[in-house]
mmCIF file of C-alpha atoms and ligand atoms in Angstrom:
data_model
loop_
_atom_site.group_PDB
_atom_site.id
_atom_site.type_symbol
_atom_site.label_atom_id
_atom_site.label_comp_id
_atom_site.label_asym_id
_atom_site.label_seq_id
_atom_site.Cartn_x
_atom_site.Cartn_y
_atom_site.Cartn_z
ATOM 1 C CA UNK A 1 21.905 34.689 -1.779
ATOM 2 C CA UNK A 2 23.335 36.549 0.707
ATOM 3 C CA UNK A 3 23.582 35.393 4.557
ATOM 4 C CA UNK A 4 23.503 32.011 3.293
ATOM 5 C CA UNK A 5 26.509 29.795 4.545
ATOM 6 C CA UNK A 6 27.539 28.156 1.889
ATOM 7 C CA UNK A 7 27.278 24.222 2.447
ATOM 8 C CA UNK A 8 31.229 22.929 1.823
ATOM 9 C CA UNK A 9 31.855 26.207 4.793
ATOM 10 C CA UNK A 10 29.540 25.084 8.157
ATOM 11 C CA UNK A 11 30.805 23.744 11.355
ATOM 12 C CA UNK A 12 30.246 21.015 12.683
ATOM 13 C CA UNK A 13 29.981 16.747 11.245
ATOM 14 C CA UNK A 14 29.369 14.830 8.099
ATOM 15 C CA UNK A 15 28.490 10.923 8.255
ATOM 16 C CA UNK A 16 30.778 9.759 5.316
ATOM 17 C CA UNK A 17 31.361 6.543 4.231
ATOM 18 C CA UNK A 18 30.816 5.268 8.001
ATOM 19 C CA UNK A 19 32.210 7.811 10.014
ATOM 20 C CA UNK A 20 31.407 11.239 11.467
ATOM 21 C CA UNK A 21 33.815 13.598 10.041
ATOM 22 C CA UNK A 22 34.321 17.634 10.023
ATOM 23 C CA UNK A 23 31.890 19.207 7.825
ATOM 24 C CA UNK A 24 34.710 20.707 5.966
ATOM 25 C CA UNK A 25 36.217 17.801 5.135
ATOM 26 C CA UNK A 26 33.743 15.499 4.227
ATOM 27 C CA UNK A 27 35.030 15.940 0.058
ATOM 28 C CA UNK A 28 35.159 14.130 -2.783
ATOM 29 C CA UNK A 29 37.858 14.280 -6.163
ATOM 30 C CA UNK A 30 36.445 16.264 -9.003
ATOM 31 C CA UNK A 31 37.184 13.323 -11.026
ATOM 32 C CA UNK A 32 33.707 11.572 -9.996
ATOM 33 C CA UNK A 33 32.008 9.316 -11.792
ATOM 34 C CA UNK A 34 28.345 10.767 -10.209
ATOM 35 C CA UNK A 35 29.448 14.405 -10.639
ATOM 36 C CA UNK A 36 30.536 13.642 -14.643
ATOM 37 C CA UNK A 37 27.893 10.732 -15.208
ATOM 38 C CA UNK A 38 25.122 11.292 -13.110
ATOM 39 C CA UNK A 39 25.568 8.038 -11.328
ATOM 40 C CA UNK A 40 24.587 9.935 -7.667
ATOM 41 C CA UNK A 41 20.708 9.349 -6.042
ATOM 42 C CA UNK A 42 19.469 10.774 -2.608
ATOM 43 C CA UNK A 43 16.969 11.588 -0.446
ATOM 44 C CA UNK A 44 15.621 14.429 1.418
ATOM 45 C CA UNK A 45 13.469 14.175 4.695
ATOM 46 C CA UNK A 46 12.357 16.294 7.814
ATOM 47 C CA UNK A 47 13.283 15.734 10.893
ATOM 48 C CA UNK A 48 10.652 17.550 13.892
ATOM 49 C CA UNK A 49 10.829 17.663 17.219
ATOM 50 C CA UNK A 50 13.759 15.365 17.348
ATOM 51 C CA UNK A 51 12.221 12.494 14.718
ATOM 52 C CA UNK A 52 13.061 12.340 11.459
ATOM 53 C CA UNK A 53 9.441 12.059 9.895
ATOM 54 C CA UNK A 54 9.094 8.449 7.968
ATOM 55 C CA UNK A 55 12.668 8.036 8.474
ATOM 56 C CA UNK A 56 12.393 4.128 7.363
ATOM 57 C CA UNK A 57 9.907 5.348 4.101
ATOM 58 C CA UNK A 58 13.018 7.403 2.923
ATOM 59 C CA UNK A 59 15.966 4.962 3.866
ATOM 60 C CA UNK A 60 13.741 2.018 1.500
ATOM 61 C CA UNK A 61 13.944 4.757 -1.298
ATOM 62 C CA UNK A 62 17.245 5.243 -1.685
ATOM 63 C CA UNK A 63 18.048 1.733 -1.554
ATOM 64 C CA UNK A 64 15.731 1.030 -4.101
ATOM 65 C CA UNK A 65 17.267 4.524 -6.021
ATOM 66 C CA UNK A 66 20.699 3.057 -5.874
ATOM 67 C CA UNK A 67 19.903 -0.494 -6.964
ATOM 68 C CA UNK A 68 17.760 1.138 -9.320
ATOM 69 C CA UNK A 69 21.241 2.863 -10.868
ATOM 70 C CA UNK A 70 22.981 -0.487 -10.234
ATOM 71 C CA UNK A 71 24.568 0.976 -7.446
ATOM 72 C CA UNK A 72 25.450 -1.630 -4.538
ATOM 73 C CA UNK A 73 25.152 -0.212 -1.106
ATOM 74 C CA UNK A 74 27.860 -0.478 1.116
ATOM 75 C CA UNK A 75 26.002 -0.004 4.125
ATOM 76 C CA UNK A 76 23.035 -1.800 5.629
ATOM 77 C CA UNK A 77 19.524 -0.024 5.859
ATOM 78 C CA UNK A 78 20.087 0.284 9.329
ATOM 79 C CA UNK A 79 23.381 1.909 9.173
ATOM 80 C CA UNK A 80 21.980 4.701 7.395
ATOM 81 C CA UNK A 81 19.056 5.216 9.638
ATOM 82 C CA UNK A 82 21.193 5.262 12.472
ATOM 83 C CA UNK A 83 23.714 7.322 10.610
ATOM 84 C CA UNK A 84 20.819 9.816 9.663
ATOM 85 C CA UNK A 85 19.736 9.948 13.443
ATOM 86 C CA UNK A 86 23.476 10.182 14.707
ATOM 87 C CA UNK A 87 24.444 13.406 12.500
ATOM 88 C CA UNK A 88 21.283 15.300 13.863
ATOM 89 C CA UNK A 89 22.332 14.575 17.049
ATOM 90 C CA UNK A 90 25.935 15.635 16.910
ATOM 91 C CA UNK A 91 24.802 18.978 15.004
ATOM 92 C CA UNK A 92 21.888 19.440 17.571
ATOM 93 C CA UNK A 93 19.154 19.471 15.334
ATOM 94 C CA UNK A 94 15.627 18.689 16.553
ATOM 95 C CA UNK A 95 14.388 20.806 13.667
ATOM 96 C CA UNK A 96 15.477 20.590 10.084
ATOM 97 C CA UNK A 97 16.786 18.688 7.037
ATOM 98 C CA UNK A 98 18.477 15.600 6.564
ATOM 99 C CA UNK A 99 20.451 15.015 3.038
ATOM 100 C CA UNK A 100 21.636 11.455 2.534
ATOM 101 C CA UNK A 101 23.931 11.013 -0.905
ATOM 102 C CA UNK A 102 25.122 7.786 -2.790
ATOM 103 C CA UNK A 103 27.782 8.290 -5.434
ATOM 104 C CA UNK A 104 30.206 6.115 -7.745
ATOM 105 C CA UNK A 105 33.559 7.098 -6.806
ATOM 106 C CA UNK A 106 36.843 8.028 -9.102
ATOM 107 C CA UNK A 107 38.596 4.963 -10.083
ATOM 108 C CA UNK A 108 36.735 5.009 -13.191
ATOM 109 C CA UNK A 109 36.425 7.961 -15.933
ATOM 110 C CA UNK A 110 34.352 6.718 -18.353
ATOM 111 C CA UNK A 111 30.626 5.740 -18.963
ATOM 112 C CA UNK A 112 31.256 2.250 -17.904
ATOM 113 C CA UNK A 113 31.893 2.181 -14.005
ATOM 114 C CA UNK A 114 31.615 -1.284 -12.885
ATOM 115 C CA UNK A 115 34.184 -1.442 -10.476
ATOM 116 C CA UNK A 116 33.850 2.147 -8.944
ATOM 117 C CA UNK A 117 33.703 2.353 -5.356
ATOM 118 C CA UNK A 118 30.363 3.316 -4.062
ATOM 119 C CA UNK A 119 30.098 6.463 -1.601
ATOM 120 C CA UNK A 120 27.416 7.518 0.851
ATOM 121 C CA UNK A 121 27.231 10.527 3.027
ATOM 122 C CA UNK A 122 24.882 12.101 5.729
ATOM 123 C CA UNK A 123 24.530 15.438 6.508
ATOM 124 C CA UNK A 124 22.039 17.651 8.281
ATOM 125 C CA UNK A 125 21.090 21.162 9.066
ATOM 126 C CA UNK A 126 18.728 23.497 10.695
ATOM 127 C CA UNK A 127 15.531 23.963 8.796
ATOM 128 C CA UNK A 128 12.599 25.039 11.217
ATOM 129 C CA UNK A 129 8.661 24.721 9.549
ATOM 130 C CA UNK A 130 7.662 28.266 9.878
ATOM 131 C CA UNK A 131 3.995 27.215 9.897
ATOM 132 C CA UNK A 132 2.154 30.299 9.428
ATOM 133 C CA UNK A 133 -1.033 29.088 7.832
ATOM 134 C CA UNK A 134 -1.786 32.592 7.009
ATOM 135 C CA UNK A 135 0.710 33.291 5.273
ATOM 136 C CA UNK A 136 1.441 30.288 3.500
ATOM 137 C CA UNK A 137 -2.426 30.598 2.500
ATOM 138 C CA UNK A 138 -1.844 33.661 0.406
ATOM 139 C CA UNK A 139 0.060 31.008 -2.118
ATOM 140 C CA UNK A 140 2.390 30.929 -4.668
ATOM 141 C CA UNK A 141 2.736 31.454 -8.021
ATOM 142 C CA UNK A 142 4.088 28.807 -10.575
ATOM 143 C CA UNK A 143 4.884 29.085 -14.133
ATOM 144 C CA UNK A 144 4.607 26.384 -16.786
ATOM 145 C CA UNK A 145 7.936 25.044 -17.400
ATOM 146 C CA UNK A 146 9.076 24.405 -21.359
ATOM 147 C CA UNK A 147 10.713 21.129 -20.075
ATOM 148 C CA UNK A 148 8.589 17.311 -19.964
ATOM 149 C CA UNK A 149 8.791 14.784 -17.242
ATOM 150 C CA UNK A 150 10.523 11.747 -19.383
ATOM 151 C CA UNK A 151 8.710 8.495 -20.373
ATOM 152 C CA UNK A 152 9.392 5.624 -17.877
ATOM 153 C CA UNK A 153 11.111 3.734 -20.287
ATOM 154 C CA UNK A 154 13.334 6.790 -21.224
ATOM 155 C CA UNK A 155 15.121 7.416 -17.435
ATOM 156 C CA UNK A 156 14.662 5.543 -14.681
ATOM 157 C CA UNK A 157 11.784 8.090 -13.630
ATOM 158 C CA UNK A 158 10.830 6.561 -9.709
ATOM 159 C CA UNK A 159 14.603 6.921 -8.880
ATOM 160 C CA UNK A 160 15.627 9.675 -6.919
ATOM 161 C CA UNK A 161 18.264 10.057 -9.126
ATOM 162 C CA UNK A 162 20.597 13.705 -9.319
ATOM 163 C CA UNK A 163 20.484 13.530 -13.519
ATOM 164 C CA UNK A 164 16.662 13.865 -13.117
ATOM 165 C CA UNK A 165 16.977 17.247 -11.263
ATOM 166 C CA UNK A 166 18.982 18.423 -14.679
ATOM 167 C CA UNK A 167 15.320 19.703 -15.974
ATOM 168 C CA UNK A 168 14.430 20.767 -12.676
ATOM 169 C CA UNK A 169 16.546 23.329 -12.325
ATOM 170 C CA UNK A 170 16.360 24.548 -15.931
ATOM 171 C CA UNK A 171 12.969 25.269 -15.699
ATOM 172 C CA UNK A 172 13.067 26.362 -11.832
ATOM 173 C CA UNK A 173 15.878 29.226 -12.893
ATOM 174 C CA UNK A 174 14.070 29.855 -15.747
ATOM 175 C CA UNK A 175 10.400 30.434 -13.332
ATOM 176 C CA UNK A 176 12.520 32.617 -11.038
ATOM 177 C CA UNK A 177 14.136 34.499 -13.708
ATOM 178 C CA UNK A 178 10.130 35.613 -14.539
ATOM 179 C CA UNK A 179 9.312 35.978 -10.827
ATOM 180 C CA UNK A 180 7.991 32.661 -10.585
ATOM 181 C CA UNK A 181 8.426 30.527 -7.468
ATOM 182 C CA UNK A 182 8.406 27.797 -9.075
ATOM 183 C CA UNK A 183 7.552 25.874 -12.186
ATOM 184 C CA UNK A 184 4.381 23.172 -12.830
ATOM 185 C CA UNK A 185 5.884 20.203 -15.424
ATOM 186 C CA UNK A 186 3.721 18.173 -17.887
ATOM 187 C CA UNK A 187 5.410 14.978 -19.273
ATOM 188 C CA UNK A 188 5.707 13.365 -22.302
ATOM 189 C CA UNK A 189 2.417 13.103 -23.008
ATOM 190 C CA UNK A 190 1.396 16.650 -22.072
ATOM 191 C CA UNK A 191 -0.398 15.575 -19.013
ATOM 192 C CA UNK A 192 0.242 17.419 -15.726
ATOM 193 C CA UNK A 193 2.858 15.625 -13.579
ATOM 194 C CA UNK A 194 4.341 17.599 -10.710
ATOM 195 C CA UNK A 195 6.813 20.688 -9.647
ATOM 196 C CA UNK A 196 10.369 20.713 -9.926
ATOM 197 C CA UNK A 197 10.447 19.062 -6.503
ATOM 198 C CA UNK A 198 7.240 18.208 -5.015
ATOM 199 C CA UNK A 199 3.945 16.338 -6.134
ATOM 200 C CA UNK A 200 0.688 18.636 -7.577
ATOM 201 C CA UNK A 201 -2.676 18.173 -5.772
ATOM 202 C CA UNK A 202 -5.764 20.082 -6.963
ATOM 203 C CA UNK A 203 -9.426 20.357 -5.661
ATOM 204 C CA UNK A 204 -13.121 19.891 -6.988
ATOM 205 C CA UNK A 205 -16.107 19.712 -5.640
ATOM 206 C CA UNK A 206 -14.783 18.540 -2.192
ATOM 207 C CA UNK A 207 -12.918 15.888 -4.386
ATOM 208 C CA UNK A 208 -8.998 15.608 -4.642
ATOM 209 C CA UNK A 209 -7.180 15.178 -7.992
ATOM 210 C CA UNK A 210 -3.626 13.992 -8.387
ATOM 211 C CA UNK A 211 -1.503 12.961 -11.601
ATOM 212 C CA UNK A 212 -0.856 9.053 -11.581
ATOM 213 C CA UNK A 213 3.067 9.036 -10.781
ATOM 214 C CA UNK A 214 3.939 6.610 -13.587
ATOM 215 C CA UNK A 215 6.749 8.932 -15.188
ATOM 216 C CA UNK A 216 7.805 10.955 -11.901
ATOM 217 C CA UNK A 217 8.550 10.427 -8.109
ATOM 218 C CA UNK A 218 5.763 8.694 -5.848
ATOM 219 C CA UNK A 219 6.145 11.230 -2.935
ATOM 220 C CA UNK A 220 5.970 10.517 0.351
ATOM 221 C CA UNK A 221 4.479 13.451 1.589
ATOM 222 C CA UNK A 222 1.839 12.461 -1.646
ATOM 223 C CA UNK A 223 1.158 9.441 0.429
ATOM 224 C CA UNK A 224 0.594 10.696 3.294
ATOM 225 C CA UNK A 225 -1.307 13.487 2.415
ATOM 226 C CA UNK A 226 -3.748 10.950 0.199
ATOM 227 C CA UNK A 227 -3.660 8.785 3.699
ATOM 228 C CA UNK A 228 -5.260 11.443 5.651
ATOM 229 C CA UNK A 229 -7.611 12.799 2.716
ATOM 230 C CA UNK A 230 -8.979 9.308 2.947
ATOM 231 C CA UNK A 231 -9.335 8.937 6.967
ATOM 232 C CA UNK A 232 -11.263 12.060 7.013
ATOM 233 C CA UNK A 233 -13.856 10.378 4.088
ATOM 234 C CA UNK A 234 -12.368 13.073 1.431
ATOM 235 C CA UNK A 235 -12.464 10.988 -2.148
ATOM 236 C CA UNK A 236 -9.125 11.072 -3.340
ATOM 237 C CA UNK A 237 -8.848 10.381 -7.386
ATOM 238 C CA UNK A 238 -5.581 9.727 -9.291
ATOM 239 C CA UNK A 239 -5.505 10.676 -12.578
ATOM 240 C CA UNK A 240 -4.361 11.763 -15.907
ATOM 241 C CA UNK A 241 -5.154 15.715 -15.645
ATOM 242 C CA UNK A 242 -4.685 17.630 -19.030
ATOM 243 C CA UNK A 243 -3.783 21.424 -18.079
ATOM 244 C CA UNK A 244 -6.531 22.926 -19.336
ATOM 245 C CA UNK A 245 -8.833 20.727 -16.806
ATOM 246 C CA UNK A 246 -7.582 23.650 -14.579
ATOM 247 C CA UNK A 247 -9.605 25.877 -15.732
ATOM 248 C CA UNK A 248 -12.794 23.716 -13.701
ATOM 249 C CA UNK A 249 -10.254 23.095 -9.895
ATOM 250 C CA UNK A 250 -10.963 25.717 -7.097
ATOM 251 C CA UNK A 251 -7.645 25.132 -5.202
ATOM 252 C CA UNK A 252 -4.335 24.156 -5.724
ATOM 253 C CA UNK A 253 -1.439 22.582 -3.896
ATOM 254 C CA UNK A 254 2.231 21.257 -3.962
ATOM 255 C CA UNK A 255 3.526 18.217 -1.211
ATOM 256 C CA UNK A 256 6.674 17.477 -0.387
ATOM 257 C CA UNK A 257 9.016 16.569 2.524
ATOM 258 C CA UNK A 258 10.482 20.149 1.898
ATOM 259 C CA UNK A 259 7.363 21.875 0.542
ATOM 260 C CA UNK A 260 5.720 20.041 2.947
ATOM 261 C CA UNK A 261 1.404 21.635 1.884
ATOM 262 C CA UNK A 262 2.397 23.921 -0.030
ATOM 263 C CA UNK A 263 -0.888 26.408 -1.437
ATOM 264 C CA UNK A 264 -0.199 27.720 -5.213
ATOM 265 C CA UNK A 265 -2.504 30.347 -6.197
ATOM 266 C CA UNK A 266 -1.745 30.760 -9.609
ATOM 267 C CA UNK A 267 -0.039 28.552 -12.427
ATOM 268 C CA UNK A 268 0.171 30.224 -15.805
ATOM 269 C CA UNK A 269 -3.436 31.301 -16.569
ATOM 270 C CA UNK A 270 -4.962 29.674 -14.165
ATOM 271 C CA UNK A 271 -5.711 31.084 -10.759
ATOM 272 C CA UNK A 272 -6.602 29.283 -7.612
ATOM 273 C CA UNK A 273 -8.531 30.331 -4.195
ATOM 274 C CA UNK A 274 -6.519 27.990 -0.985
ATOM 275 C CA UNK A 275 -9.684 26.981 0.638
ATOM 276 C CA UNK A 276 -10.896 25.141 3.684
ATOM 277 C CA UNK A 277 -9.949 21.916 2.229
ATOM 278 C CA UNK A 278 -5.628 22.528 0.980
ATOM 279 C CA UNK A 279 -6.098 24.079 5.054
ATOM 280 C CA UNK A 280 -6.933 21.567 6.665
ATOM 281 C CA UNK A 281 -4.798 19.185 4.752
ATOM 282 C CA UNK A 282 -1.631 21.864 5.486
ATOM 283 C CA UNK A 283 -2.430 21.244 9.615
ATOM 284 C CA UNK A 284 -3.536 17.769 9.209
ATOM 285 C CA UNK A 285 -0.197 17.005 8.031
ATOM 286 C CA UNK A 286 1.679 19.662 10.439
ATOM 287 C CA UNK A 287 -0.201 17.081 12.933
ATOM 288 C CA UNK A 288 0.918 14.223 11.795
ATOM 289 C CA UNK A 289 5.029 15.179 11.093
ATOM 290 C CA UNK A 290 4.643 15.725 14.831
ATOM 291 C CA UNK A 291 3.464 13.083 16.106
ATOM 292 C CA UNK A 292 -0.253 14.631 17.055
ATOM 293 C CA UNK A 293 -2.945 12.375 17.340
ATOM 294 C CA UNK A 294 -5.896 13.970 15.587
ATOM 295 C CA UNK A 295 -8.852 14.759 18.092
ATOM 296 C CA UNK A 296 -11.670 13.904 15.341
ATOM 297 C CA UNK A 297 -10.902 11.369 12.493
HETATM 298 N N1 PMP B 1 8.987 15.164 -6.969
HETATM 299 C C1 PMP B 1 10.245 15.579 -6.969
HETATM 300 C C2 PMP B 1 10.916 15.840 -8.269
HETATM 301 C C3 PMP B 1 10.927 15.777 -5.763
HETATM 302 O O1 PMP B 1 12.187 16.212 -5.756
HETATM 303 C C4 PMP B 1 10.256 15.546 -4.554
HETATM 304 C C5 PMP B 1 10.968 15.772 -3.244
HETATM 305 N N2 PMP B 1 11.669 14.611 -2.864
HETATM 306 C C6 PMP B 1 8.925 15.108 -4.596
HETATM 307 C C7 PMP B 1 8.311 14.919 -5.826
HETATM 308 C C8 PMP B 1 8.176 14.826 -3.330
HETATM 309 O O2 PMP B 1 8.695 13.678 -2.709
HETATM 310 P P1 PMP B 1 8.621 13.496 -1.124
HETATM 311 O O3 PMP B 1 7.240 13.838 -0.724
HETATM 312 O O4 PMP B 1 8.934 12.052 -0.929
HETATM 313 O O5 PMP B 1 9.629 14.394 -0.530
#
């Protein structure tokens, strides 16, 4: 993409492995056991106004994505936290994305690592939330991709774990290559799951319908947006959804701490109308990243 920095060439810090370092040096040996073995998990979260939204929510998670990959941490859950907080401060970011990374280290080349180091870095960078409900109203358009979520007793499926982004990107590249934005996934048992990186919402009859995340990531932005559906008295039902059930759901939408409310007005076939209800779930939870105390309840 061009005007894009790439990320090993900005300015500024890194947190790495306990200290704040120069961006451009914050490195690791291509002989890594998480870049050849997939032994790497992370996290992803917003940070607005100056607070990184459910800051705590996301630390918990990648403990539990590490330990999940038998990874030890090195670092207390209040290290990171503060190491999150300290690397948006030194690159001045009030607004943007925060990109914490565990990974086995080199002294090991082979599938058994059990006395590779363990590595963790922070880093952060400018990532305003254009929120231009219009806009973002209009929708976008998803493909189906060719690749299943996995059973939960074929990868460990609620870890936010790199070798689970492997079929992400295969069937994101492959969307894009069709002028997709982005691609819906079923799983293993051809029920609807989720995108390549956020959560699927749909809407009925006033009535909310999300895939039970028992093969895929839990969101936290699918939390929260279920936490305010139900404050404002809007039934909330999780589900198994087959894809042609689509064919009966007005509206359609995608949450994530990136995607944040995300409208999709088409997936494959199907078409959807964002509505009054994916709107006032997109400002609800504008609201909410920011602190604002909702007027009415
Ligand atoms: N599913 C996948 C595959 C993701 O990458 C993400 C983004 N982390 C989500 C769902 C949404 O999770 P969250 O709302 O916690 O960002």
């Amino acid at each position: 993409m061009s005007g894009v920095i790439p990320f090993d060439q900005r300015d500024g810090v890194i947190w790495h492995d306990g200290k704040l370092v120069p961006w451009k040096d914050a490195k690791t040996h291509v002989l890594t056991h998480g870049l050849h073995y997939g032994s790497c998990v992370f996290e992803g979260q917003r940070i607005y106004g100056g607070t990184i939204y459910k800051l705590k929510e996301h630390t918990d998670r990648l403990f539990m994505s590490a330990e999940t990959l038998g990874m030890k941490m090195p670092f207390s859950k209040e290290a990171i936290n503060q190491a999150c907080i300290d690397v948006c401060k030194a690159q001045g970011i009030a607004d943007g994305y925060v990109r914490p990374v565990v990974f086995r280290g080199s002294e090991m080349m082979a599938v058994s690592a059990q006395h590779s180091t363990i590595h963790v870095a922070v880093a952060a960078w400018p990532w305003p939330s254009y929120f231009s409900p219009a806009e973002k109203l209009k929708g976008i358009r998803l493909d189906f991709a060719k690749w299943k979520r996995p059973s939960a007793d074929t990868e460990p499926v609620h870890a936010k774990a790199a070798g689970l982004y492997m079929i992400c990107t295969l069937s994101k590249h492959e969307a894009e290559a069709k002028g997709y934005a982005d691609a819906l996934m079923l799983d293993y048992r051809g029920y609807i799951a989720e995108a390549t990186g956020a959560n699927v919402f749909f809407v009925q009859d006033g009535v909310l319908h999300t895939p039970i995340p028992d093969c895929f990531l839990n969101g936290l932005t699918r939390q929260s947006v279920i936490a305010i559906a139900k404050s404002r008295q809007i039934k909330v039902v999780e589900r198994h959804i087959k894809p042609e059930e689509m064919t009966g759901f007005s509206e359609c939408f995608l949450t994530g701490s990136a995607a944040e409310v995300t409208p999709v007005s088409e997936i494959g076939p199907y078409r959807f109308k964002p509505g009054a209800l994916t709107e006032m779930l997109m400002t609800a939870y504008a609201d909410e990243v920011r602190g604002v105390v909702p007027v009415t309840a």
